[in-house]
Amino acid sequence: MDIIFHKYQGTGNDFVILDNRDERYNGLTVEQVRFLCNRRFGIGADGLMLLNNANGFDFEMKYYNADGRESTMCGNGGRCLVKFAYNIGIRKEKYNFIAVDGPHEAEIDDDGTVSLKMKDVSSVNNYHSDFIVDTGSPHYIKLTSNVWDYDVYKKGKDIRYSNAFAKEGINVNFVEQKNDDEIIVRTYERGVEDETLSCGTGVTASALVCYHNERGFNDVTVQTRGGKLTVEFDRVDDDTYENIWLCGPAEKVFEGSVSMGNRQ
């Protein structure tokens, strides 16, 4: 089987995207997805997405981690999929698509910025001196200083594979507050099992923890290794966050085809 693929990235978080509106890729196996995401033997990516048809929506987003397993919501992936949809002719002023965590809205600004509305968050849980937040994917938030010098791989892996999280896995974010409305985030992602250059749901979770207005509108700038994102949201009360938007660039890198041969 020959696979026609498109490679996209959002602040360095990169994805293989397949147009599956004709359902030709429905039978992809875990091993095949893992191969396509492999940076030495395949195309190379943090994850793979299928763009599917969906009744009542512009499309469906189906997301797989680099380990080949179908996974939870990916914020930067969602933004890249919207840009891909635009580039293949699905052009809307406002997109409405469905993902594993429910419906999402998205917009593309004149400057190319892709803004994705994330699901509402109804709880930010304290965990010892850290936080756990679900923004479509589960995230562990640890506030720290000198985050650029932090051993994210080792410390993130230790938390991700600790007794509390080893079975289901969790994404681990190390966050430095630069000022009231600007933070730095580095993320160890489950399924990739390494630090990625950026993680959209992790950036979103980190920004919610680092709000600067007790109530009402917040706008947080987030620096990642791959570039800058912004997270806008309304903080309703101590545990409720609504109108959450993840905003930033999403760009096509290249496209091509790859032969799967007899790979199962």
mmCIF file of C-alpha atoms in Angstrom:
data_model
loop_
_atom_site.group_PDB
_atom_site.id
_atom_site.type_symbol
_atom_site.label_atom_id
_atom_site.label_comp_id
_atom_site.label_asym_id
_atom_site.label_seq_id
_atom_site.Cartn_x
_atom_site.Cartn_y
_atom_site.Cartn_z
ATOM 1 C CA MET A 1 0.000 0.000 0.000
ATOM 2 C CA ASP A 2 1.257 3.462 -0.937
ATOM 3 C CA ILE A 3 0.380 6.208 1.523
ATOM 4 C CA ILE A 4 0.050 9.840 0.426
ATOM 5 C CA PHE A 5 1.020 11.964 3.404
ATOM 6 C CA HIS A 6 1.298 15.594 4.435
ATOM 7 C CA LYS A 7 3.695 16.822 7.128
ATOM 8 C CA TYR A 8 2.678 19.817 9.277
ATOM 9 C CA GLN A 9 4.108 21.486 12.374
ATOM 10 C CA GLY A 10 2.842 23.888 15.016
ATOM 11 C CA THR A 11 5.662 25.485 17.016
ATOM 12 C CA GLY A 12 7.815 22.438 16.300
ATOM 13 C CA ASN A 13 5.168 19.898 17.332
ATOM 14 C CA ASP A 14 5.061 17.886 14.088
ATOM 15 C CA PHE A 15 2.502 15.546 12.577
ATOM 16 C CA VAL A 16 1.884 13.209 9.675
ATOM 17 C CA ILE A 17 -1.589 13.926 8.259
ATOM 18 C CA LEU A 18 -3.583 11.605 5.994
ATOM 19 C CA ASP A 19 -6.695 12.618 4.065
ATOM 20 C CA ASN A 20 -9.026 9.756 4.935
ATOM 21 C CA ARG A 21 -12.314 11.090 3.598
ATOM 22 C CA ASP A 22 -12.507 8.066 1.298
ATOM 23 C CA GLU A 23 -11.658 5.782 4.281
ATOM 24 C CA ARG A 24 -8.663 4.278 2.494
ATOM 25 C CA TYR A 25 -6.559 4.407 5.664
ATOM 26 C CA ASN A 26 -9.107 2.908 8.063
ATOM 27 C CA GLY A 27 -7.059 -0.273 8.376
ATOM 28 C CA LEU A 28 -3.802 1.302 9.570
ATOM 29 C CA THR A 29 -2.201 -0.840 12.267
ATOM 30 C CA VAL A 30 -0.307 0.219 15.372
ATOM 31 C CA GLU A 31 2.917 -0.948 13.736
ATOM 32 C CA GLN A 32 2.247 1.050 10.567
ATOM 33 C CA VAL A 33 1.521 4.255 12.482
ATOM 34 C CA ARG A 34 4.650 3.703 14.568
ATOM 35 C CA PHE A 35 6.690 3.224 11.387
ATOM 36 C CA LEU A 36 5.347 6.392 9.755
ATOM 37 C CA CYS A 37 6.176 8.438 12.867
ATOM 38 C CA ASN A 38 9.656 6.953 13.261
ATOM 39 C CA ARG A 39 12.292 9.627 12.673
ATOM 40 C CA ARG A 40 14.913 7.215 11.337
ATOM 41 C CA PHE A 41 12.985 4.628 9.350
ATOM 42 C CA GLY A 42 9.778 6.512 8.486
ATOM 43 C CA ILE A 43 8.630 10.077 7.880
ATOM 44 C CA GLY A 44 9.131 11.277 11.450
ATOM 45 C CA ALA A 45 6.543 12.950 13.666
ATOM 46 C CA ASP A 46 5.229 13.365 17.209
ATOM 47 C CA GLY A 47 1.916 11.926 16.058
ATOM 48 C CA LEU A 48 -0.317 11.001 13.124
ATOM 49 C CA MET A 49 -3.788 12.292 12.283
ATOM 50 C CA LEU A 50 -6.568 11.163 9.995
ATOM 51 C CA LEU A 51 -8.975 13.724 8.562
ATOM 52 C CA ASN A 52 -12.289 11.860 8.342
ATOM 53 C CA ASN A 53 -15.776 12.772 7.193
ATOM 54 C CA ALA A 54 -18.251 13.370 10.044
ATOM 55 C CA ASN A 55 -21.985 14.041 9.805
ATOM 56 C CA GLY A 56 -22.823 17.515 11.079
ATOM 57 C CA PHE A 57 -19.209 18.656 11.176
ATOM 58 C CA ASP A 58 -16.623 19.922 8.718
ATOM 59 C CA PHE A 59 -14.491 16.867 9.525
ATOM 60 C CA GLU A 60 -13.421 14.457 12.250
ATOM 61 C CA MET A 61 -9.947 14.474 13.809
ATOM 62 C CA LYS A 62 -8.530 11.066 14.716
ATOM 63 C CA TYR A 63 -5.196 11.236 16.511
ATOM 64 C CA TYR A 64 -2.477 8.653 17.131
ATOM 65 C CA ASN A 65 0.626 9.049 19.274
ATOM 66 C CA ALA A 66 4.039 8.222 17.828
ATOM 67 C CA ASP A 67 3.855 4.855 19.618
ATOM 68 C CA GLY A 68 1.066 3.889 17.202
ATOM 69 C CA ARG A 69 -1.827 3.974 19.656
ATOM 70 C CA GLU A 70 -4.932 6.099 19.270
ATOM 71 C CA SER A 71 -4.785 8.821 21.876
ATOM 72 C CA THR A 72 -6.538 11.767 23.467
ATOM 73 C CA MET A 73 -6.838 15.348 22.189
ATOM 74 C CA CYS A 74 -3.801 17.125 20.753
ATOM 75 C CA GLY A 75 -4.066 20.928 20.657
ATOM 76 C CA ASN A 76 -1.294 21.680 18.188
ATOM 77 C CA GLY A 77 -2.457 18.710 16.137
ATOM 78 C CA GLY A 78 -5.950 20.167 15.970
ATOM 79 C CA ARG A 79 -4.585 23.496 14.794
ATOM 80 C CA CYS A 80 -2.448 21.794 12.128
ATOM 81 C CA LEU A 81 -5.414 19.726 10.941
ATOM 82 C CA VAL A 82 -7.469 22.901 10.484
ATOM 83 C CA LYS A 83 -4.686 24.402 8.349
ATOM 84 C CA PHE A 84 -4.527 21.152 6.348
ATOM 85 C CA ALA A 85 -8.298 21.245 5.830
ATOM 86 C CA TYR A 86 -7.985 24.784 4.490
ATOM 87 C CA ASN A 87 -5.167 23.789 2.158
ATOM 88 C CA ILE A 88 -7.155 20.898 0.631
ATOM 89 C CA GLY A 89 -10.152 23.110 -0.061
ATOM 90 C CA ILE A 90 -12.288 22.919 3.085
ATOM 91 C CA ARG A 91 -12.502 26.676 3.549
ATOM 92 C CA LYS A 92 -14.669 28.191 6.254
ATOM 93 C CA GLU A 93 -14.793 31.405 8.243
ATOM 94 C CA LYS A 94 -15.267 29.256 11.335
ATOM 95 C CA TYR A 95 -14.532 25.538 11.466
ATOM 96 C CA ASN A 96 -16.513 23.033 13.485
ATOM 97 C CA PHE A 97 -14.943 19.604 13.844
ATOM 98 C CA ILE A 98 -15.251 16.638 16.164
ATOM 99 C CA ALA A 99 -12.393 15.016 18.088
ATOM 100 C CA VAL A 100 -12.147 12.354 20.757
ATOM 101 C CA ASP A 101 -12.949 14.873 23.516
ATOM 102 C CA GLY A 102 -15.937 16.394 21.720
ATOM 103 C CA PRO A 103 -16.658 19.256 19.288
ATOM 104 C CA HIS A 104 -14.204 22.097 18.629
ATOM 105 C CA GLU A 105 -14.340 25.442 16.869
ATOM 106 C CA ALA A 106 -11.400 26.968 15.017
ATOM 107 C CA GLU A 107 -10.507 30.015 12.945
ATOM 108 C CA ILE A 108 -7.637 31.042 10.670
ATOM 109 C CA ASP A 109 -6.654 34.721 10.891
ATOM 110 C CA ASP A 110 -5.369 36.784 7.966
ATOM 111 C CA ASP A 111 -1.801 36.430 9.263
ATOM 112 C CA GLY A 112 -2.083 32.630 9.246
ATOM 113 C CA THR A 113 -2.583 32.242 12.998
ATOM 114 C CA VAL A 114 -4.794 29.242 13.758
ATOM 115 C CA SER A 115 -6.970 29.576 16.858
ATOM 116 C CA LEU A 116 -8.552 26.471 18.342
ATOM 117 C CA LYS A 117 -11.261 26.466 20.975
ATOM 118 C CA MET A 118 -10.485 23.874 23.630
ATOM 119 C CA LYS A 119 -12.963 22.105 25.878
ATOM 120 C CA ASP A 120 -14.063 23.846 29.088
ATOM 121 C CA VAL A 121 -12.155 22.872 32.222
ATOM 122 C CA SER A 122 -14.078 22.329 35.443
ATOM 123 C CA SER A 123 -11.285 21.309 37.815
ATOM 124 C CA VAL A 124 -7.644 22.070 38.557
ATOM 125 C CA ASN A 125 -6.503 19.511 41.087
ATOM 126 C CA ASN A 126 -3.731 20.036 43.593
ATOM 127 C CA TYR A 127 -1.319 17.101 43.738
ATOM 128 C CA HIS A 128 1.139 17.553 46.587
ATOM 129 C CA SER A 129 2.696 20.913 45.618
ATOM 130 C CA ASP A 130 1.897 20.478 41.907
ATOM 131 C CA PHE A 131 -1.260 20.413 39.738
ATOM 132 C CA ILE A 132 -3.184 18.026 37.499
ATOM 133 C CA VAL A 133 -5.410 19.411 34.730
ATOM 134 C CA ASP A 134 -7.308 17.681 31.929
ATOM 135 C CA THR A 135 -7.513 19.861 28.806
ATOM 136 C CA GLY A 136 -8.557 17.019 26.520
ATOM 137 C CA SER A 137 -5.436 15.119 27.581
ATOM 138 C CA PRO A 138 -4.209 14.668 31.173
ATOM 139 C CA HIS A 139 -1.421 16.984 32.296
ATOM 140 C CA TYR A 140 0.832 17.241 35.314
ATOM 141 C CA ILE A 141 2.019 20.804 35.974
ATOM 142 C CA LYS A 142 5.153 21.506 38.004
ATOM 143 C CA LEU A 143 6.187 25.116 38.603
ATOM 144 C CA THR A 144 9.935 25.595 38.607
ATOM 145 C CA SER A 145 12.702 28.113 37.972
ATOM 146 C CA ASN A 146 15.487 28.033 35.365
ATOM 147 C CA VAL A 147 13.347 25.757 33.218
ATOM 148 C CA TRP A 148 15.709 25.987 30.232
ATOM 149 C CA ASP A 149 18.352 24.204 32.336
ATOM 150 C CA TYR A 150 15.940 21.561 33.667
ATOM 151 C CA ASP A 151 16.413 17.860 32.865
ATOM 152 C CA VAL A 152 12.941 17.501 31.376
ATOM 153 C CA TYR A 153 13.508 14.028 29.965
ATOM 154 C CA LYS A 154 14.645 12.456 33.244
ATOM 155 C CA LYS A 155 12.315 14.336 35.582
ATOM 156 C CA GLY A 156 9.352 13.983 33.229
ATOM 157 C CA LYS A 157 9.922 10.272 32.741
ATOM 158 C CA ASP A 158 10.194 9.765 36.513
ATOM 159 C CA ILE A 159 6.769 11.340 37.048
ATOM 160 C CA ARG A 160 5.123 9.736 34.014
ATOM 161 C CA TYR A 161 6.228 6.241 35.113
ATOM 162 C CA SER A 162 5.677 6.747 38.830
ATOM 163 C CA ASN A 163 3.235 4.355 40.518
ATOM 164 C CA ALA A 164 0.401 6.878 40.354
ATOM 165 C CA PHE A 165 0.578 7.389 36.572
ATOM 166 C CA ALA A 166 2.439 4.466 35.001
ATOM 167 C CA LYS A 167 -0.655 2.551 33.852
ATOM 168 C CA GLU A 168 -2.600 5.293 32.041
ATOM 169 C CA GLY A 169 0.288 7.697 31.520
ATOM 170 C CA ILE A 170 0.341 11.456 31.946
ATOM 171 C CA ASN A 171 2.008 14.363 30.169
ATOM 172 C CA VAL A 172 4.404 16.293 32.385
ATOM 173 C CA ASN A 173 4.909 20.059 32.067
ATOM 174 C CA PHE A 174 7.635 22.108 33.707
ATOM 175 C CA VAL A 175 6.602 25.744 33.900
ATOM 176 C CA GLU A 176 8.507 28.940 34.701
ATOM 177 C CA GLN A 177 6.548 32.148 35.287
ATOM 178 C CA LYS A 178 8.381 35.055 33.636
ATOM 179 C CA ASN A 179 5.813 37.711 34.600
ATOM 180 C CA ASP A 180 2.083 38.006 35.240
ATOM 181 C CA ASP A 181 1.071 37.111 31.694
ATOM 182 C CA GLU A 182 4.056 35.228 30.234
ATOM 183 C CA ILE A 183 5.314 31.725 30.995
ATOM 184 C CA ILE A 184 7.816 29.200 29.621
ATOM 185 C CA VAL A 185 6.687 25.587 29.233
ATOM 186 C CA ARG A 186 8.651 22.419 28.477
ATOM 187 C CA THR A 187 6.750 19.139 28.154
ATOM 188 C CA TYR A 188 7.499 15.422 28.391
ATOM 189 C CA GLU A 189 4.780 13.698 26.364
ATOM 190 C CA ARG A 190 3.435 10.210 26.933
ATOM 191 C CA GLY A 191 3.213 8.197 23.733
ATOM 192 C CA VAL A 192 6.259 10.029 22.394
ATOM 193 C CA GLU A 193 8.100 9.199 25.640
ATOM 194 C CA ASP A 194 10.372 12.191 25.249
ATOM 195 C CA GLU A 195 10.321 15.964 25.380
ATOM 196 C CA THR A 196 8.566 17.566 22.409
ATOM 197 C CA LEU A 197 9.257 21.075 21.137
ATOM 198 C CA SER A 198 5.725 22.106 22.070
ATOM 199 C CA CYS A 199 2.482 20.581 23.365
ATOM 200 C CA GLY A 200 -0.792 22.420 22.805
ATOM 201 C CA THR A 201 -2.893 20.805 25.520
ATOM 202 C CA GLY A 202 0.087 21.124 27.898
ATOM 203 C CA VAL A 203 0.542 24.801 27.098
ATOM 204 C CA THR A 204 -3.181 25.285 27.692
ATOM 205 C CA ALA A 205 -3.131 23.477 31.041
ATOM 206 C CA SER A 206 -0.071 25.441 32.158
ATOM 207 C CA ALA A 207 -1.654 28.769 31.227
ATOM 208 C CA LEU A 208 -4.795 27.961 33.239
ATOM 209 C CA VAL A 209 -2.683 27.246 36.312
ATOM 210 C CA CYS A 210 -0.780 30.526 35.786
ATOM 211 C CA TYR A 211 -3.798 32.835 35.392
ATOM 212 C CA HIS A 212 -3.247 36.523 36.190
ATOM 213 C CA ASN A 213 -6.859 37.696 36.593
ATOM 214 C CA GLU A 214 -8.799 36.057 39.418
ATOM 215 C CA ARG A 215 -12.022 36.451 37.455
ATOM 216 C CA GLY A 216 -12.733 37.214 33.840
ATOM 217 C CA PHE A 217 -10.532 37.383 30.753
ATOM 218 C CA ASN A 218 -6.938 36.130 30.752
ATOM 219 C CA ASP A 219 -4.401 36.231 27.924
ATOM 220 C CA VAL A 220 -1.194 34.287 28.573
ATOM 221 C CA THR A 221 1.829 34.226 26.248
ATOM 222 C CA VAL A 222 3.637 30.896 26.304
ATOM 223 C CA GLN A 223 7.210 30.337 25.143
ATOM 224 C CA THR A 224 8.076 26.774 24.135
ATOM 225 C CA ARG A 225 11.212 25.330 22.597
ATOM 226 C CA GLY A 226 9.472 25.488 19.218
ATOM 227 C CA GLY A 227 8.070 29.021 19.416
ATOM 228 C CA LYS A 228 5.352 31.133 21.011
ATOM 229 C CA LEU A 229 1.674 30.382 21.560
ATOM 230 C CA THR A 230 -1.033 32.328 23.326
ATOM 231 C CA VAL A 231 -3.855 30.991 25.469
ATOM 232 C CA GLU A 232 -6.956 33.098 26.031
ATOM 233 C CA PHE A 233 -9.663 32.114 28.507
ATOM 234 C CA ASP A 234 -12.299 33.271 30.971
ATOM 235 C CA ARG A 235 -11.738 32.270 34.584
ATOM 236 C CA VAL A 236 -15.228 31.893 36.012
ATOM 237 C CA ASP A 237 -14.255 30.712 39.498
ATOM 238 C CA ASP A 238 -11.569 28.713 41.285
ATOM 239 C CA ASP A 239 -12.236 25.549 39.277
ATOM 240 C CA THR A 240 -14.050 26.681 36.129
ATOM 241 C CA TYR A 241 -12.439 27.928 32.919
ATOM 242 C CA GLU A 242 -14.427 28.677 29.760
ATOM 243 C CA ASN A 243 -13.915 30.111 26.259
ATOM 244 C CA ILE A 244 -10.413 28.640 26.147
ATOM 245 C CA TRP A 245 -8.556 29.354 22.898
ATOM 246 C CA LEU A 246 -5.117 28.085 21.877
ATOM 247 C CA CYS A 247 -3.595 30.373 19.235
ATOM 248 C CA GLY A 248 -0.438 30.193 17.159
ATOM 249 C CA PRO A 249 1.190 29.215 13.861
ATOM 250 C CA ALA A 250 0.562 25.988 11.964
ATOM 251 C CA GLU A 251 2.553 25.350 8.801
ATOM 252 C CA LYS A 252 2.900 22.781 6.062
ATOM 253 C CA VAL A 253 6.401 21.285 5.933
ATOM 254 C CA PHE A 254 6.227 18.928 2.940
ATOM 255 C CA GLU A 255 4.159 16.184 1.328
ATOM 256 C CA GLY A 256 4.935 12.934 -0.429
ATOM 257 C CA SER A 257 4.188 9.241 -0.638
ATOM 258 C CA VAL A 258 5.655 6.240 1.098
ATOM 259 C CA SER A 259 5.330 2.548 0.287
ATOM 260 C CA MET A 260 4.370 0.364 3.231
ATOM 261 C CA GLY A 261 5.433 -2.806 1.378
ATOM 262 C CA ASN A 262 4.419 -5.840 3.416
ATOM 263 C CA ARG A 263 4.538 -3.945 6.703
ATOM 264 C CA GLN A 264 1.572 -4.979 8.854
#
